[in-house]
Short mmCIF file of C-alpha atoms in Angstrom, two decimals:
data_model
loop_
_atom_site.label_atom_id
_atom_site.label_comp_id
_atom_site.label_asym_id
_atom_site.label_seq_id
_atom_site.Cartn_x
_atom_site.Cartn_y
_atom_site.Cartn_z
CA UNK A 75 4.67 16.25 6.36
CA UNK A 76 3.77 12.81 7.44
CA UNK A 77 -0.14 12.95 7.41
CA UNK A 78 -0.21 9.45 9.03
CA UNK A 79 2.11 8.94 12.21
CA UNK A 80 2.92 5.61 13.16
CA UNK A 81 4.33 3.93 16.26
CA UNK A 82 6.51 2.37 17.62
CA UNK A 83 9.34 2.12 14.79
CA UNK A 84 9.74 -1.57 15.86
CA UNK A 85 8.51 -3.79 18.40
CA UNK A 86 9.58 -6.86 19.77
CA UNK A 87 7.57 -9.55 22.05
CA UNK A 88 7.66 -12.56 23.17
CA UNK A 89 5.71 -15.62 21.74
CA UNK A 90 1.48 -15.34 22.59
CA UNK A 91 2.18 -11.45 23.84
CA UNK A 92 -0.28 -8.84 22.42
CA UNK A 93 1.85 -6.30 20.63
CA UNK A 94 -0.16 -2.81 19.93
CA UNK A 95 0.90 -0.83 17.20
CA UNK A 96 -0.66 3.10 17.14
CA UNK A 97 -1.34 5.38 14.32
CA UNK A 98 -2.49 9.13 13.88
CA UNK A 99 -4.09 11.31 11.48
CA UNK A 100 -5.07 14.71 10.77
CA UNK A 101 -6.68 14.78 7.57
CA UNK A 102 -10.81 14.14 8.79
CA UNK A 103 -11.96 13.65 4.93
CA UNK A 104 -9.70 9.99 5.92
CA UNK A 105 -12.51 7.73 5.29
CA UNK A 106 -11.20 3.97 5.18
CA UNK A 107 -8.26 2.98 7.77
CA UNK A 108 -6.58 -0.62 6.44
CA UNK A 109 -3.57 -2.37 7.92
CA UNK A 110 -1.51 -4.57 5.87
CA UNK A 111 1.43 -6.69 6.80
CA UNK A 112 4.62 -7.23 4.59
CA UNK A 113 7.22 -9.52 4.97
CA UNK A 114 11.13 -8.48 3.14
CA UNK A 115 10.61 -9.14 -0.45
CA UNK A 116 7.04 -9.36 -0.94
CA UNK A 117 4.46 -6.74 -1.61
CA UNK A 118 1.85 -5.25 1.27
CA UNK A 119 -0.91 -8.12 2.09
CA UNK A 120 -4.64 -6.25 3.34
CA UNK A 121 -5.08 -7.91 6.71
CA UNK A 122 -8.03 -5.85 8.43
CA UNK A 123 -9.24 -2.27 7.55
CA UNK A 124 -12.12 -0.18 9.52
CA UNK A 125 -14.42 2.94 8.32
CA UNK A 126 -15.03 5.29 11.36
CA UNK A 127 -18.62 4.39 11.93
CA UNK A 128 -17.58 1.43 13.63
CA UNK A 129 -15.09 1.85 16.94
CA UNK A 130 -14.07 -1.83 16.54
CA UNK A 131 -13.32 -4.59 14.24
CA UNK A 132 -11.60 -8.42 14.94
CA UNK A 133 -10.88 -10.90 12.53
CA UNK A 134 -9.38 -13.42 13.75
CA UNK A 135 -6.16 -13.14 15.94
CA UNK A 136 -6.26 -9.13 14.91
CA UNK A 137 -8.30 -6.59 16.15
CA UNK A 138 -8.68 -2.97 15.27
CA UNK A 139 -9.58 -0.40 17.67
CA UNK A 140 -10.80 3.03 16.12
CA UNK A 141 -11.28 6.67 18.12
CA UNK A 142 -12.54 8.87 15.88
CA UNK A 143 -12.47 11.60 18.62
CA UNK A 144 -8.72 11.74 18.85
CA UNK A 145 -8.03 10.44 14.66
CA UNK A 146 -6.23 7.90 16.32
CA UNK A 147 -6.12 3.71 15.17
CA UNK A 148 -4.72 0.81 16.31
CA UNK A 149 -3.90 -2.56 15.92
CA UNK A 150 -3.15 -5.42 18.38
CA UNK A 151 -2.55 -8.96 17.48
CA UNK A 152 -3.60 -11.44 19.96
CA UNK A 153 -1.41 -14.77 20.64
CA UNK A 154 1.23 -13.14 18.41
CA UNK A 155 3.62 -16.46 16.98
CA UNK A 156 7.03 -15.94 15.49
CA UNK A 157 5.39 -16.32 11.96
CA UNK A 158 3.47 -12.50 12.46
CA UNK A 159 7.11 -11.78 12.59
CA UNK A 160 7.04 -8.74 9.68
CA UNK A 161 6.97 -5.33 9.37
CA UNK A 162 3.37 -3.75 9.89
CA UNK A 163 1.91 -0.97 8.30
CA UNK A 164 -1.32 1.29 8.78
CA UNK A 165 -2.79 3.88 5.78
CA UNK A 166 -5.66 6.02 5.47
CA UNK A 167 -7.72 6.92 2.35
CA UNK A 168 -9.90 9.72 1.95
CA UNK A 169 -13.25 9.43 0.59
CA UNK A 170 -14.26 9.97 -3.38
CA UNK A 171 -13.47 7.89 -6.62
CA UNK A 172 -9.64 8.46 -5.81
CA UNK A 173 -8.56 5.53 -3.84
CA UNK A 174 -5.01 6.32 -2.97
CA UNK A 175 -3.76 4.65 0.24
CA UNK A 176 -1.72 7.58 2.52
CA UNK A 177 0.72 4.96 4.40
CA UNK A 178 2.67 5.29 7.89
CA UNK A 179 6.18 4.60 8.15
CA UNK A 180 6.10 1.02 9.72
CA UNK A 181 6.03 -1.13 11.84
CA UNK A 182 9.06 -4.02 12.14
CA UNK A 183 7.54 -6.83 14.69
CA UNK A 184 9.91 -9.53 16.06
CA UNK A 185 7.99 -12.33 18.01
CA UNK A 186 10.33 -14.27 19.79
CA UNK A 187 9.89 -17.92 20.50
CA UNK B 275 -8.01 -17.52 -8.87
CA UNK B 276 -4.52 -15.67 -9.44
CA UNK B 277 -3.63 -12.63 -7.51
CA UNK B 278 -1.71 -9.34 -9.03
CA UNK B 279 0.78 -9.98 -11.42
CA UNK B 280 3.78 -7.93 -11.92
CA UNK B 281 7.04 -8.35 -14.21
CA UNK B 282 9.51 -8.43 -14.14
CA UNK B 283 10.58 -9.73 -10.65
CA UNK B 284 13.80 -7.50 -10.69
CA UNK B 285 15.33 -4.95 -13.17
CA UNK B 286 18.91 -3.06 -13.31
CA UNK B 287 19.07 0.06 -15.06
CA UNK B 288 21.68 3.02 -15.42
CA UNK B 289 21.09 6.73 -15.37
CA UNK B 290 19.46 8.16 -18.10
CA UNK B 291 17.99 4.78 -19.61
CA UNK B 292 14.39 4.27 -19.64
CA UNK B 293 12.11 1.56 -17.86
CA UNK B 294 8.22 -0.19 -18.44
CA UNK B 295 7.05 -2.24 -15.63
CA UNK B 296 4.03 -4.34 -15.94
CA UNK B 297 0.95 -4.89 -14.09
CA UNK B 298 -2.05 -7.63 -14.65
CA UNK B 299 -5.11 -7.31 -11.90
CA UNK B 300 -6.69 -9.80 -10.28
CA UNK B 301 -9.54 -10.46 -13.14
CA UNK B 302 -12.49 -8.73 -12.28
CA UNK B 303 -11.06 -5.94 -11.21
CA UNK B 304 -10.81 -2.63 -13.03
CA UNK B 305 -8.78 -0.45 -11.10
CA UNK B 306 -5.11 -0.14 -10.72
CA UNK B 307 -2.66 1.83 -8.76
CA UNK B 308 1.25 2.34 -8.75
CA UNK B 309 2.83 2.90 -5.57
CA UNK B 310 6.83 3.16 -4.88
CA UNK B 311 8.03 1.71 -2.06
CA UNK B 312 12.08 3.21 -0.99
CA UNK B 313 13.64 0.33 1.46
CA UNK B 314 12.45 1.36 5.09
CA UNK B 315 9.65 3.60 3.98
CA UNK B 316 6.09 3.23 3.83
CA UNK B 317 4.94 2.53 -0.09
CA UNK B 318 3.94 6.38 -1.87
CA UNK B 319 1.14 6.93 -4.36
CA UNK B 320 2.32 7.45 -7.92
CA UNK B 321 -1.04 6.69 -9.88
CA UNK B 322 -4.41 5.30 -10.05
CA UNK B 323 -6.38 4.18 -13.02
CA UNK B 324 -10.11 3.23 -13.75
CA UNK B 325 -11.46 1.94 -16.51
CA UNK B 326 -8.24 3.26 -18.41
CA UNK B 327 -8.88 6.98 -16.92
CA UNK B 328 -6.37 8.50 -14.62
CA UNK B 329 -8.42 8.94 -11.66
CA UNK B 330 -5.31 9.94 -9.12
CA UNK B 331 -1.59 11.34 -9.30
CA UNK B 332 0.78 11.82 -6.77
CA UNK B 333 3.45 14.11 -6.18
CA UNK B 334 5.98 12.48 -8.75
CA UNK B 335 7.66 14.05 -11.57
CA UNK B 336 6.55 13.90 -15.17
CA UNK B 337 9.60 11.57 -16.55
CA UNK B 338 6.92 8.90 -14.85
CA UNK B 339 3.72 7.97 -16.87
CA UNK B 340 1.20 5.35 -17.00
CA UNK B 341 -1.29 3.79 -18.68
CA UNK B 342 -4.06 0.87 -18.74
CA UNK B 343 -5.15 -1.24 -21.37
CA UNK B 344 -8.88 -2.48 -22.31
CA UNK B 345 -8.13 -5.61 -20.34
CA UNK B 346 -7.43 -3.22 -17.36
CA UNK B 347 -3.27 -4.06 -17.18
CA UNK B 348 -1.12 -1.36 -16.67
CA UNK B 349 2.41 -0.21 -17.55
CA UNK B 350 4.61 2.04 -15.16
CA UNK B 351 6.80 4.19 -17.36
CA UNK B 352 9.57 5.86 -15.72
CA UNK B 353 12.11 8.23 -18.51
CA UNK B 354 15.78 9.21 -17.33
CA UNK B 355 16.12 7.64 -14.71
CA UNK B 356 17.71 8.63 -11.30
CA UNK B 357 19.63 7.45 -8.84
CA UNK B 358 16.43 8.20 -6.58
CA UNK B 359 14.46 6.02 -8.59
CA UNK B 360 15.84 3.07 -7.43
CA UNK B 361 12.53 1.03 -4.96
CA UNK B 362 10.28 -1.29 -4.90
CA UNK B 363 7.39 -0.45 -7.68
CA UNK B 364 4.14 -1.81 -6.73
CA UNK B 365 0.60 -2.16 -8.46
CA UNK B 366 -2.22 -2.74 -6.74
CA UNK B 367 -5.50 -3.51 -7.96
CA UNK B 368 -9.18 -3.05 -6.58
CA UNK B 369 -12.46 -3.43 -8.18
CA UNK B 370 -12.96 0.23 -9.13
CA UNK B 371 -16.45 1.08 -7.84
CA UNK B 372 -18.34 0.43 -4.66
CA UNK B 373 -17.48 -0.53 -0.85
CA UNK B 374 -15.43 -3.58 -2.12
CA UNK B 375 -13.31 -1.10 -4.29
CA UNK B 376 -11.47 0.69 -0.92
CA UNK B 377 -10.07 -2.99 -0.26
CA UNK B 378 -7.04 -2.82 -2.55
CA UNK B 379 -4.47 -5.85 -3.19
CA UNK B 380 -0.96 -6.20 -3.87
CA UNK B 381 1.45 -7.87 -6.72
CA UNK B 382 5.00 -8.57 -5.42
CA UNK B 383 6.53 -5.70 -6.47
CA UNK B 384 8.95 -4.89 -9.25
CA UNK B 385 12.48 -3.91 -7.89
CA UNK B 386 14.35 -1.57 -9.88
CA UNK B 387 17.77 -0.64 -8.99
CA UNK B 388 19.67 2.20 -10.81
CA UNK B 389 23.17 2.21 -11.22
#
């Protein structure tokens, strides 16, 4: 049972398009959402993570947009360049000393030139 | 300051045999987690440790183990090993207590294959 769904499988767009990547959850006692980015070969990198008080959260070029409501997160990059080129993922972790990340399946962006 | 550390960078191993990766946190922090990452998945949860306390397990068999050390580095025992075993073995490491602790960071990886 995947207790975080994420979508779509892959993506690709072209050069300063805004790609959107959704996630889902179930579990309510989910307590910090994070999204990291990992290229082939390399381990996950944290780029931008939300707690559900808040319904919004940019840094940078990526923004998080949070609905509590529906347990549903996602991420959009803006001006996406060929170098955000990598495969995207979003996890949830539930509250309490235990801070195991529950992960999606992935996301692999292309940005084309 | 140096991120997580992990060694080694790549391992090859045949059924049955034994394997200890390593893990060194970025210093000043005193938590670490193993996750295993199979090619195409998401990474899974294998352990968690705090202040050399097993604070989290995950739904992996006993022949894997773990352990930290007083100067909060861990090792990622797996015993006879499987086919199945064969991922990406990652260690992450946070600070262990407070907000800043959810905000968890990545070594490279170790990637075991089993032959």
């Amino acid at each position: 049972q995947q207790q975080v769904k994420q979508s779509p499988q892959s993506l690709i767009v072209q050069k300063g398009g805004i790609p959107i990547i959704n996630c889902a959850y179930e579990n309510t006692a989910f307590d910090y959402f994070p999204w990291y980015q990992q290229f082939p070969g390399k381990g996950p990198a944290l780029l931008i993570a939300i707690r559900p008080d808040v319904s919004e959260k940019k840094e940078g070029r990526f923004t998080i947009s949070f609905n509590k409501s529906a347990k549903q997160f996602s991420l959009h990059i803006m001006d996406s360049q060929p170098g955000d080129s990598a495969t995207y993922f979003c996890a949830a972790s539930p509250a309490g000393n235990n801070r195991k990340l529950i992960w999606g399946l992935g996301t692999s962006l292309a940005v084309n030139p | 300051d140096a991120g997580v550390t992990q060694s080694p960078t790549h391992l090859i191993k045949t059924r049955g045999q034994h394997v200890t990766l390593r893990c060194s946190p970025i210093s000043g922090h005193k938590s670490v987690s193993w996750y295993q990452q199979v090619l195409g998945q998401g990474p899974q949860f294998i352990f968690q440790y705090y202040e050399k306390e097993e604070r989290g397990r995950g739904n992996f068999p006993d022949r894997f183990s773990a352990r930290q050390f007083p100067n909060y580095s861990s090792e990622l025992n797996v015993n006879a090993l499987l086919l199945g075993d064969s991922a990406l073995y990652l260690c992450a490491s946070n600070t262990g207590q407070g907000i800043p602790s959810r905000e968890q960071y990545f070594g490279p990886g170790t990637r075991l294959t089993v032959t």
